[in-house]
């Protein structure tokens, strides 16, 4: 004990120097905007790299199961595509021309593949991070999906990473969707409880549908094209005011096993937003007159 006290007494000035240096750095980064932003950016890059390495190791050990699922999914998709082409050809006399038009519509969407680096499930406002950013073509407001369905919307981008608002987000997730082949549409919301369950609200009272039917995006927004799977209807409730239905939906995306996703880039978004803004400006002008 005496030796320890002698050591501390002899090197007391060094310990004091280290404490004062640490305190000065804390004050520097906490109360200076530029230094704080530099520290925040550097810390995010380092944290992103660590999470990326961890994700790669985890992904490696789950490759066997993923490959099995991909093989089965590709098999079923190939069968479905073949059947749909045959039925389409039988029902259309000018099939080559119509097929060309459909391909032109699809060409406006660019898919940017990405991997999930971090993923939250147990918060009220869950976020996830992907390993693609602004330099990869990702922009704020783009939709994110996976092979199973809807994932979320890009909220923030850096050069090589992006933060995505998950569909499991109480405040920010408002995805427009509709009942497949029915046309009735509403808004997807999560209640902050079960990570596999969400709700589609504002379905009109005159709508006709059954439990077990599928819900998908309706393409009304500039975020997702029509037809991206959301989930399957489990229960039907009345809204609080009794004027609409509230559908309980089992989400098709398994957020607990989320690894590979795609960011959906729609080349027509800019044009549509420009036309919409022009219409709003025109309405404001007419009202003011």
PDB file of C-alpha atoms in Angstrom:
ATOM      1  CA  UNK A   1       0.000   0.000   0.000  1.00  0.00           C
ATOM      2  CA  UNK A   2       2.877   2.326   0.897  1.00  0.00           C
ATOM      3  CA  UNK A   3       4.496   1.620  -2.484  1.00  0.00           C
ATOM      4  CA  UNK A   4       1.249   2.489  -4.273  1.00  0.00           C
ATOM      5  CA  UNK A   5       0.927   5.782  -2.384  1.00  0.00           C
ATOM      6  CA  UNK A   6       4.566   6.611  -3.122  1.00  0.00           C
ATOM      7  CA  UNK A   7       3.984   5.887  -6.832  1.00  0.00           C
ATOM      8  CA  UNK A   8       0.883   8.089  -6.972  1.00  0.00           C
ATOM      9  CA  UNK A   9       2.680  10.875  -5.097  1.00  0.00           C
ATOM     10  CA  UNK A  10       5.661  10.711  -7.459  1.00  0.00           C
ATOM     11  CA  UNK A  11       3.550  10.748 -10.644  1.00  0.00           C
ATOM     12  CA  UNK A  12       0.693  12.889  -9.435  1.00  0.00           C
ATOM     13  CA  UNK A  13       1.407  15.646 -11.966  1.00  0.00           C
ATOM     14  CA  UNK A  14       1.054  13.191 -14.878  1.00  0.00           C
ATOM     15  CA  UNK A  15      -2.334  11.988 -13.690  1.00  0.00           C
ATOM     16  CA  UNK A  16      -3.471  15.580 -13.225  1.00  0.00           C
ATOM     17  CA  UNK A  17      -2.257  16.392 -16.761  1.00  0.00           C
ATOM     18  CA  UNK A  18      -4.254  13.477 -18.274  1.00  0.00           C
ATOM     19  CA  UNK A  19      -7.433  14.466 -16.389  1.00  0.00           C
ATOM     20  CA  UNK A  20      -7.134  18.102 -17.491  1.00  0.00           C
ATOM     21  CA  UNK A  21      -6.471  17.077 -21.106  1.00  0.00           C
ATOM     22  CA  UNK A  22      -9.537  14.822 -21.122  1.00  0.00           C
ATOM     23  CA  UNK A  23     -11.653  17.609 -19.641  1.00  0.00           C
ATOM     24  CA  UNK A  24     -10.403  20.110 -22.235  1.00  0.00           C
ATOM     25  CA  UNK A  25     -11.277  17.740 -25.096  1.00  0.00           C
ATOM     26  CA  UNK A  26     -14.764  17.217 -23.692  1.00  0.00           C
ATOM     27  CA  UNK A  27     -15.325  20.968 -23.442  1.00  0.00           C
ATOM     28  CA  UNK A  28     -13.844  21.537 -26.914  1.00  0.00           C
ATOM     29  CA  UNK A  29     -16.102  19.057 -28.691  1.00  0.00           C
ATOM     30  CA  UNK A  30     -19.213  19.771 -26.618  1.00  0.00           C
ATOM     31  CA  UNK A  31     -19.309  23.539 -26.950  1.00  0.00           C
ATOM     32  CA  UNK A  32     -17.845  24.104 -30.419  1.00  0.00           C
ATOM     33  CA  UNK A  33     -20.082  23.305 -33.384  1.00  0.00           C
ATOM     34  CA  UNK A  34     -17.365  22.605 -35.959  1.00  0.00           C
ATOM     35  CA  UNK A  35     -15.275  20.335 -33.707  1.00  0.00           C
ATOM     36  CA  UNK A  36     -18.433  18.569 -32.568  1.00  0.00           C
ATOM     37  CA  UNK A  37     -19.500  17.854 -36.158  1.00  0.00           C
ATOM     38  CA  UNK A  38     -15.993  16.563 -37.012  1.00  0.00           C
ATOM     39  CA  UNK A  39     -16.053  14.254 -33.987  1.00  0.00           C
ATOM     40  CA  UNK A  40     -19.589  13.080 -34.795  1.00  0.00           C
ATOM     41  CA  UNK A  41     -18.692  12.300 -38.419  1.00  0.00           C
ATOM     42  CA  UNK A  42     -15.476  10.476 -37.504  1.00  0.00           C
ATOM     43  CA  UNK A  43     -17.213   8.481 -34.770  1.00  0.00           C
ATOM     44  CA  UNK A  44     -20.029   7.512 -37.155  1.00  0.00           C
ATOM     45  CA  UNK A  45     -17.558   6.332 -39.790  1.00  0.00           C
ATOM     46  CA  UNK A  46     -15.617   4.248 -37.253  1.00  0.00           C
ATOM     47  CA  UNK A  47     -18.811   2.831 -35.741  1.00  0.00           C
ATOM     48  CA  UNK A  48     -20.162   2.066 -39.200  1.00  0.00           C
ATOM     49  CA  UNK A  49     -16.998   0.158 -40.105  1.00  0.00           C
ATOM     50  CA  UNK A  50     -17.117  -1.873 -36.878  1.00  0.00           C
ATOM     51  CA  UNK A  51     -20.791  -2.751 -37.423  1.00  0.00           C
ATOM     52  CA  UNK A  52     -20.056  -3.595 -41.057  1.00  0.00           C
ATOM     53  CA  UNK A  53     -17.305  -6.052 -40.087  1.00  0.00           C
ATOM     54  CA  UNK A  54     -19.532  -7.580 -37.437  1.00  0.00           C
ATOM     55  CA  UNK A  55     -22.375  -7.889 -39.939  1.00  0.00           C
ATOM     56  CA  UNK A  56     -20.106  -9.568 -42.489  1.00  0.00           C
ATOM     57  CA  UNK A  57     -18.970 -12.180 -39.949  1.00  0.00           C
ATOM     58  CA  UNK A  58     -22.577 -12.833 -38.928  1.00  0.00           C
ATOM     59  CA  UNK A  59     -23.696 -13.000 -42.550  1.00  0.00           C
ATOM     60  CA  UNK A  60     -20.969 -15.548 -43.361  1.00  0.00           C
ATOM     61  CA  UNK A  61     -22.243 -18.015 -40.774  1.00  0.00           C
ATOM     62  CA  UNK A  62     -25.827 -17.670 -42.027  1.00  0.00           C
ATOM     63  CA  UNK A  63     -24.989 -18.148 -45.731  1.00  0.00           C
ATOM     64  CA  UNK A  64     -26.166 -21.773 -45.829  1.00  0.00           C
ATOM     65  CA  UNK A  65     -29.700 -20.920 -44.730  1.00  0.00           C
ATOM     66  CA  UNK A  66     -29.805 -17.818 -46.944  1.00  0.00           C
ATOM     67  CA  UNK A  67     -28.703 -19.799 -50.011  1.00  0.00           C
ATOM     68  CA  UNK A  68     -31.390 -22.413 -49.378  1.00  0.00           C
ATOM     69  CA  UNK A  69     -34.051 -19.714 -49.167  1.00  0.00           C
ATOM     70  CA  UNK A  70     -32.753 -17.987 -52.300  1.00  0.00           C
ATOM     71  CA  UNK A  71     -32.793 -21.241 -54.268  1.00  0.00           C
ATOM     72  CA  UNK A  72     -36.393 -21.971 -53.293  1.00  0.00           C
ATOM     73  CA  UNK A  73     -37.470 -18.359 -53.936  1.00  0.00           C
ATOM     74  CA  UNK A  74     -35.816 -18.321 -57.367  1.00  0.00           C
ATOM     75  CA  UNK A  75     -37.505 -21.592 -58.252  1.00  0.00           C
ATOM     76  CA  UNK A  76     -40.967 -20.305 -57.346  1.00  0.00           C
ATOM     77  CA  UNK A  77     -40.358 -16.943 -59.017  1.00  0.00           C
ATOM     78  CA  UNK A  78     -39.247 -18.583 -62.256  1.00  0.00           C
ATOM     79  CA  UNK A  79     -42.361 -20.735 -62.239  1.00  0.00           C
ATOM     80  CA  UNK A  80     -44.579 -17.705 -61.602  1.00  0.00           C
ATOM     81  CA  UNK A  81     -42.911 -15.620 -64.313  1.00  0.00           C
ATOM     82  CA  UNK A  82     -43.309 -18.443 -66.824  1.00  0.00           C
ATOM     83  CA  UNK A  83     -46.964 -18.900 -65.980  1.00  0.00           C
ATOM     84  CA  UNK A  84     -47.715 -15.157 -66.074  1.00  0.00           C
ATOM     85  CA  UNK A  85     -46.044 -14.755 -69.476  1.00  0.00           C
ATOM     86  CA  UNK A  86     -48.078 -17.618 -70.874  1.00  0.00           C
ATOM     87  CA  UNK A  87     -51.359 -16.240 -69.520  1.00  0.00           C
ATOM     88  CA  UNK A  88     -50.482 -12.732 -70.676  1.00  0.00           C
ATOM     89  CA  UNK A  89     -49.663 -13.938 -74.181  1.00  0.00           C
ATOM     90  CA  UNK A  90     -52.941 -15.828 -74.390  1.00  0.00           C
ATOM     91  CA  UNK A  91     -55.013 -12.823 -73.292  1.00  0.00           C
ATOM     92  CA  UNK A  92     -53.369 -10.125 -75.456  1.00  0.00           C
ATOM     93  CA  UNK A  93     -53.331 -10.033 -79.241  1.00  0.00           C
ATOM     94  CA  UNK A  94     -50.526  -7.450 -79.450  1.00  0.00           C
ATOM     95  CA  UNK A  95     -48.429  -8.975 -76.683  1.00  0.00           C
ATOM     96  CA  UNK A  96     -44.952  -7.911 -77.903  1.00  0.00           C
ATOM     97  CA  UNK A  97     -45.923  -4.209 -78.036  1.00  0.00           C
ATOM     98  CA  UNK A  98     -47.644  -4.289 -74.637  1.00  0.00           C
ATOM     99  CA  UNK A  99     -44.727  -6.163 -73.087  1.00  0.00           C
ATOM    100  CA  UNK A 100     -42.369  -3.495 -74.415  1.00  0.00           C
ATOM    101  CA  UNK A 101     -44.453  -0.783 -72.729  1.00  0.00           C
ATOM    102  CA  UNK A 102     -44.420  -2.633 -69.412  1.00  0.00           C
ATOM    103  CA  UNK A 103     -40.646  -3.002 -69.602  1.00  0.00           C
ATOM    104  CA  UNK A 104     -40.363   0.733 -70.264  1.00  0.00           C
ATOM    105  CA  UNK A 105     -42.380   1.425 -67.110  1.00  0.00           C
ATOM    106  CA  UNK A 106     -40.163  -0.873 -65.065  1.00  0.00           C
ATOM    107  CA  UNK A 107     -36.997   0.719 -66.452  1.00  0.00           C
ATOM    108  CA  UNK A 108     -37.685   3.929 -64.519  1.00  0.00           C
ATOM    109  CA  UNK A 109     -36.871   2.067 -61.299  1.00  0.00           C
ATOM    110  CA  UNK A 110     -33.238   1.469 -60.386  1.00  0.00           C
ATOM    111  CA  UNK A 111     -32.492  -0.992 -57.587  1.00  0.00           C
ATOM    112  CA  UNK A 112     -29.422  -0.329 -55.447  1.00  0.00           C
ATOM    113  CA  UNK A 113     -28.440  -3.489 -53.500  1.00  0.00           C
ATOM    114  CA  UNK A 114     -27.276  -2.942 -49.924  1.00  0.00           C
ATOM    115  CA  UNK A 115     -26.618  -4.818 -46.699  1.00  0.00           C
ATOM    116  CA  UNK A 116     -28.055  -4.011 -43.290  1.00  0.00           C
ATOM    117  CA  UNK A 117     -25.271  -2.946 -40.931  1.00  0.00           C
ATOM    118  CA  UNK A 118     -27.346  -2.207 -37.808  1.00  0.00           C
ATOM    119  CA  UNK A 119     -30.974  -2.957 -37.074  1.00  0.00           C
ATOM    120  CA  UNK A 120     -33.253  -1.990 -34.170  1.00  0.00           C
ATOM    121  CA  UNK A 121     -36.384  -3.930 -33.227  1.00  0.00           C
ATOM    122  CA  UNK A 122     -37.335  -3.081 -29.661  1.00  0.00           C
ATOM    123  CA  UNK A 123     -37.650   0.709 -29.675  1.00  0.00           C
ATOM    124  CA  UNK A 124     -40.722   2.800 -30.416  1.00  0.00           C
ATOM    125  CA  UNK A 125     -38.922   4.533 -33.303  1.00  0.00           C
ATOM    126  CA  UNK A 126     -36.659   1.923 -34.848  1.00  0.00           C
ATOM    127  CA  UNK A 127     -33.946   2.792 -37.348  1.00  0.00           C
ATOM    128  CA  UNK A 128     -31.551   0.679 -39.373  1.00  0.00           C
ATOM    129  CA  UNK A 129     -28.272   1.443 -41.146  1.00  0.00           C
ATOM    130  CA  UNK A 130     -27.267   0.191 -44.601  1.00  0.00           C
ATOM    131  CA  UNK A 131     -23.846   0.174 -46.268  1.00  0.00           C
ATOM    132  CA  UNK A 132     -24.793   2.381 -49.238  1.00  0.00           C
ATOM    133  CA  UNK A 133     -24.877   6.174 -49.246  1.00  0.00           C
ATOM    134  CA  UNK A 134     -24.970   9.315 -51.355  1.00  0.00           C
ATOM    135  CA  UNK A 135     -21.970   8.294 -53.470  1.00  0.00           C
ATOM    136  CA  UNK A 136     -23.788   5.070 -54.341  1.00  0.00           C
ATOM    137  CA  UNK A 137     -26.872   6.939 -55.563  1.00  0.00           C
ATOM    138  CA  UNK A 138     -28.953   6.734 -52.383  1.00  0.00           C
ATOM    139  CA  UNK A 139     -31.047   9.812 -51.578  1.00  0.00           C
ATOM    140  CA  UNK A 140     -33.287  10.841 -48.696  1.00  0.00           C
ATOM    141  CA  UNK A 141     -36.890   9.729 -49.252  1.00  0.00           C
ATOM    142  CA  UNK A 142     -36.112   6.609 -51.306  1.00  0.00           C
ATOM    143  CA  UNK A 143     -37.947   3.403 -50.427  1.00  0.00           C
ATOM    144  CA  UNK A 144     -36.124   0.334 -49.090  1.00  0.00           C
ATOM    145  CA  UNK A 145     -37.371  -3.217 -49.594  1.00  0.00           C
ATOM    146  CA  UNK A 146     -36.146  -6.808 -49.418  1.00  0.00           C
ATOM    147  CA  UNK A 147     -37.133 -10.103 -51.056  1.00  0.00           C
ATOM    148  CA  UNK A 148     -39.982 -10.457 -48.567  1.00  0.00           C
ATOM    149  CA  UNK A 149     -41.463  -6.972 -48.863  1.00  0.00           C
ATOM    150  CA  UNK A 150     -41.353  -3.416 -47.518  1.00  0.00           C
ATOM    151  CA  UNK A 151     -38.545  -2.381 -45.142  1.00  0.00           C
ATOM    152  CA  UNK A 152     -38.671   1.415 -44.751  1.00  0.00           C
ATOM    153  CA  UNK A 153     -37.673   4.828 -46.093  1.00  0.00           C
ATOM    154  CA  UNK A 154     -34.228   6.473 -46.293  1.00  0.00           C
ATOM    155  CA  UNK A 155     -33.994   9.204 -43.637  1.00  0.00           C
ATOM    156  CA  UNK A 156     -30.358  10.340 -43.660  1.00  0.00           C
ATOM    157  CA  UNK A 157     -27.386   9.730 -45.960  1.00  0.00           C
ATOM    158  CA  UNK A 158     -23.613   9.970 -45.640  1.00  0.00           C
ATOM    159  CA  UNK A 159     -21.118   9.173 -48.395  1.00  0.00           C
ATOM    160  CA  UNK A 160     -21.192   5.401 -47.916  1.00  0.00           C
ATOM    161  CA  UNK A 161     -23.870   4.777 -45.271  1.00  0.00           C
ATOM    162  CA  UNK A 162     -27.553   5.618 -44.881  1.00  0.00           C
ATOM    163  CA  UNK A 163     -30.013   5.598 -41.998  1.00  0.00           C
ATOM    164  CA  UNK A 164     -33.425   4.137 -42.802  1.00  0.00           C
ATOM    165  CA  UNK A 165     -36.683   4.710 -40.934  1.00  0.00           C
ATOM    166  CA  UNK A 166     -37.986   1.190 -40.429  1.00  0.00           C
ATOM    167  CA  UNK A 167     -41.623   0.280 -41.006  1.00  0.00           C
ATOM    168  CA  UNK A 168     -41.430  -0.517 -37.280  1.00  0.00           C
ATOM    169  CA  UNK A 169     -41.522   3.160 -36.326  1.00  0.00           C
ATOM    170  CA  UNK A 170     -44.407   4.624 -34.343  1.00  0.00           C
ATOM    171  CA  UNK A 171     -44.034   8.251 -35.430  1.00  0.00           C
ATOM    172  CA  UNK A 172     -42.399   8.326 -38.845  1.00  0.00           C
ATOM    173  CA  UNK A 173     -43.576   5.258 -40.768  1.00  0.00           C
ATOM    174  CA  UNK A 174     -46.545   6.221 -42.976  1.00  0.00           C
ATOM    175  CA  UNK A 175     -46.513   3.959 -46.030  1.00  0.00           C
ATOM    176  CA  UNK A 176     -49.432   4.154 -48.469  1.00  0.00           C
ATOM    177  CA  UNK A 177     -50.767   0.687 -49.327  1.00  0.00           C
ATOM    178  CA  UNK A 178     -53.831  -1.123 -50.665  1.00  0.00           C
ATOM    179  CA  UNK A 179     -55.577  -4.490 -50.534  1.00  0.00           C
ATOM    180  CA  UNK A 180     -54.374  -6.555 -53.497  1.00  0.00           C
ATOM    181  CA  UNK A 181     -56.849  -6.728 -56.414  1.00  0.00           C
ATOM    182  CA  UNK A 182     -59.391  -4.704 -54.418  1.00  0.00           C
ATOM    183  CA  UNK A 183     -58.155  -1.143 -54.851  1.00  0.00           C
ATOM    184  CA  UNK A 184     -59.103   0.000 -51.349  1.00  0.00           C
ATOM    185  CA  UNK A 185     -56.164   1.868 -49.861  1.00  0.00           C
ATOM    186  CA  UNK A 186     -55.010   3.136 -46.467  1.00  0.00           C
ATOM    187  CA  UNK A 187     -51.911   3.976 -44.460  1.00  0.00           C
ATOM    188  CA  UNK A 188     -49.585   1.497 -42.751  1.00  0.00           C
ATOM    189  CA  UNK A 189     -48.835   2.261 -39.105  1.00  0.00           C
ATOM    190  CA  UNK A 190     -47.030   0.372 -36.326  1.00  0.00           C
ATOM    191  CA  UNK A 191     -48.221   0.463 -32.705  1.00  0.00           C
ATOM    192  CA  UNK A 192     -44.812  -0.119 -31.101  1.00  0.00           C
ATOM    193  CA  UNK A 193     -45.546  -3.632 -29.817  1.00  0.00           C
ATOM    194  CA  UNK A 194     -45.117  -6.800 -31.918  1.00  0.00           C
ATOM    195  CA  UNK A 195     -42.344  -6.522 -34.555  1.00  0.00           C
ATOM    196  CA  UNK A 196     -44.336  -8.802 -36.849  1.00  0.00           C
ATOM    197  CA  UNK A 197     -47.660  -6.945 -36.699  1.00  0.00           C
ATOM    198  CA  UNK A 198     -48.728  -3.562 -38.119  1.00  0.00           C
ATOM    199  CA  UNK A 199     -52.043  -1.902 -38.954  1.00  0.00           C
ATOM    200  CA  UNK A 200     -53.566  -0.452 -42.112  1.00  0.00           C
ATOM    201  CA  UNK A 201     -55.886   2.387 -41.189  1.00  0.00           C
ATOM    202  CA  UNK A 202     -58.535   4.430 -43.022  1.00  0.00           C
ATOM    203  CA  UNK A 203     -59.926   1.575 -45.143  1.00  0.00           C
ATOM    204  CA  UNK A 204     -63.438   2.764 -46.190  1.00  0.00           C
ATOM    205  CA  UNK A 205     -66.508   1.129 -44.669  1.00  0.00           C
ATOM    206  CA  UNK A 206     -67.903   0.104 -48.044  1.00  0.00           C
ATOM    207  CA  UNK A 207     -64.763  -1.954 -48.842  1.00  0.00           C
ATOM    208  CA  UNK A 208     -65.230  -5.676 -49.485  1.00  0.00           C
ATOM    209  CA  UNK A 209     -62.389  -8.058 -48.605  1.00  0.00           C
ATOM    210  CA  UNK A 210     -61.579 -11.127 -46.510  1.00  0.00           C
ATOM    211  CA  UNK A 211     -59.088 -12.121 -43.860  1.00  0.00           C
ATOM    212  CA  UNK A 212     -56.057 -13.774 -45.418  1.00  0.00           C
ATOM    213  CA  UNK A 213     -55.900 -11.381 -48.365  1.00  0.00           C
ATOM    214  CA  UNK A 214     -52.643  -9.575 -49.082  1.00  0.00           C
ATOM    215  CA  UNK A 215     -51.752  -5.915 -48.658  1.00  0.00           C
ATOM    216  CA  UNK A 216     -49.188  -4.240 -50.931  1.00  0.00           C
ATOM    217  CA  UNK A 217     -47.979  -0.748 -51.814  1.00  0.00           C
ATOM    218  CA  UNK A 218     -50.328   1.120 -54.150  1.00  0.00           C
ATOM    219  CA  UNK A 219     -47.814   3.347 -55.948  1.00  0.00           C
ATOM    220  CA  UNK A 220     -49.603   6.574 -54.963  1.00  0.00           C
ATOM    221  CA  UNK A 221     -46.517   8.022 -53.281  1.00  0.00           C
ATOM    222  CA  UNK A 222     -43.124   8.701 -54.825  1.00  0.00           C
ATOM    223  CA  UNK A 223     -41.467   6.254 -52.416  1.00  0.00           C
ATOM    224  CA  UNK A 224     -42.557   2.772 -53.522  1.00  0.00           C
ATOM    225  CA  UNK A 225     -43.842   1.484 -56.849  1.00  0.00           C
ATOM    226  CA  UNK A 226     -47.117  -0.410 -56.801  1.00  0.00           C
ATOM    227  CA  UNK A 227     -47.051  -4.082 -55.857  1.00  0.00           C
ATOM    228  CA  UNK A 228     -44.351  -4.263 -53.153  1.00  0.00           C
ATOM    229  CA  UNK A 229     -45.625  -6.740 -50.573  1.00  0.00           C
ATOM    230  CA  UNK A 230     -46.559  -5.438 -47.110  1.00  0.00           C
ATOM    231  CA  UNK A 231     -48.317  -8.305 -45.355  1.00  0.00           C
ATOM    232  CA  UNK A 232     -51.419 -10.445 -44.875  1.00  0.00           C
ATOM    233  CA  UNK A 233     -54.693  -9.411 -43.224  1.00  0.00           C
ATOM    234  CA  UNK A 234     -55.271 -11.212 -39.901  1.00  0.00           C
ATOM    235  CA  UNK A 235     -58.038  -9.273 -38.150  1.00  0.00           C
ATOM    236  CA  UNK A 236     -60.470  -6.478 -39.005  1.00  0.00           C
ATOM    237  CA  UNK A 237     -61.433  -3.783 -36.487  1.00  0.00           C
ATOM    238  CA  UNK A 238     -63.513  -0.624 -36.556  1.00  0.00           C
ATOM    239  CA  UNK A 239     -61.685   2.688 -36.324  1.00  0.00           C
ATOM    240  CA  UNK A 240     -62.112   4.755 -33.182  1.00  0.00           C
ATOM    241  CA  UNK A 241     -64.675   7.017 -34.835  1.00  0.00           C
ATOM    242  CA  UNK A 242     -66.440   4.084 -36.520  1.00  0.00           C
ATOM    243  CA  UNK A 243     -66.134   5.639 -39.982  1.00  0.00           C
ATOM    244  CA  UNK A 244     -63.512   3.243 -41.400  1.00  0.00           C
ATOM    245  CA  UNK A 245     -61.819  -0.120 -40.880  1.00  0.00           C
ATOM    246  CA  UNK A 246     -58.503  -0.825 -39.172  1.00  0.00           C
ATOM    247  CA  UNK A 247     -56.763  -3.941 -40.486  1.00  0.00           C
ATOM    248  CA  UNK A 248     -54.312  -5.958 -38.446  1.00  0.00           C
ATOM    249  CA  UNK A 249     -51.604  -7.165 -40.826  1.00  0.00           C
ATOM    250  CA  UNK A 250     -48.938  -9.830 -40.360  1.00  0.00           C
ATOM    251  CA  UNK A 251     -45.885  -8.199 -41.972  1.00  0.00           C
ATOM    252  CA  UNK A 252     -44.272 -10.240 -44.729  1.00  0.00           C
ATOM    253  CA  UNK A 253     -40.794  -8.911 -43.856  1.00  0.00           C
ATOM    254  CA  UNK A 254     -39.007 -10.692 -41.021  1.00  0.00           C
ATOM    255  CA  UNK A 255     -37.159  -7.734 -39.503  1.00  0.00           C
ATOM    256  CA  UNK A 256     -35.309  -9.991 -37.065  1.00  0.00           C
ATOM    257  CA  UNK A 257     -33.436 -11.683 -39.920  1.00  0.00           C
ATOM    258  CA  UNK A 258     -33.006  -8.685 -42.200  1.00  0.00           C
ATOM    259  CA  UNK A 259     -29.685  -8.737 -44.100  1.00  0.00           C
ATOM    260  CA  UNK A 260     -29.943  -7.965 -47.817  1.00  0.00           C
ATOM    261  CA  UNK A 261     -32.108  -5.078 -49.035  1.00  0.00           C
ATOM    262  CA  UNK A 262     -32.538  -2.896 -52.111  1.00  0.00           C
ATOM    263  CA  UNK A 263     -32.985   0.863 -52.286  1.00  0.00           C
ATOM    264  CA  UNK A 264     -35.584   1.809 -54.903  1.00  0.00           C
ATOM    265  CA  UNK A 265     -34.612   4.780 -57.043  1.00  0.00           C
ATOM    266  CA  UNK A 266     -37.438   6.122 -59.221  1.00  0.00           C
ATOM    267  CA  UNK A 267     -36.130   8.264 -62.090  1.00  0.00           C
ATOM    268  CA  UNK A 268     -39.537   9.910 -62.520  1.00  0.00           C
ATOM    269  CA  UNK A 269     -39.763  11.235 -58.942  1.00  0.00           C
ATOM    270  CA  UNK A 270     -38.146  14.586 -59.792  1.00  0.00           C
ATOM    271  CA  UNK A 271     -40.544  15.204 -62.675  1.00  0.00           C
ATOM    272  CA  UNK A 272     -43.600  14.224 -60.633  1.00  0.00           C
ATOM    273  CA  UNK A 273     -42.552  16.390 -57.699  1.00  0.00           C
ATOM    274  CA  UNK A 274     -41.975  19.334 -60.059  1.00  0.00           C
ATOM    275  CA  UNK A 275     -45.454  18.971 -61.570  1.00  0.00           C
ATOM    276  CA  UNK A 276     -47.009  18.614 -58.088  1.00  0.00           C
ATOM    277  CA  UNK A 277     -45.226  21.731 -56.845  1.00  0.00           C
ATOM    278  CA  UNK A 278     -46.365  23.676 -59.907  1.00  0.00           C
ATOM    279  CA  UNK A 279     -49.967  22.627 -59.227  1.00  0.00           C
ATOM    280  CA  UNK A 280     -49.706  23.713 -55.583  1.00  0.00           C
ATOM    281  CA  UNK A 281     -48.233  27.072 -56.569  1.00  0.00           C
ATOM    282  CA  UNK A 282     -51.054  27.571 -59.067  1.00  0.00           C
ATOM    283  CA  UNK A 283     -53.691  26.803 -56.446  1.00  0.00           C
ATOM    284  CA  UNK A 284     -52.100  29.242 -53.986  1.00  0.00           C
ATOM    285  CA  UNK A 285     -52.101  31.927 -56.678  1.00  0.00           C
ATOM    286  CA  UNK A 286     -55.780  31.365 -57.503  1.00  0.00           C
ATOM    287  CA  UNK A 287     -56.753  31.449 -53.822  1.00  0.00           C
ATOM    288  CA  UNK A 288     -54.854  34.691 -53.229  1.00  0.00           C
ATOM    289  CA  UNK A 289     -56.651  36.316 -56.166  1.00  0.00           C
TER     290      UNK A 289
END
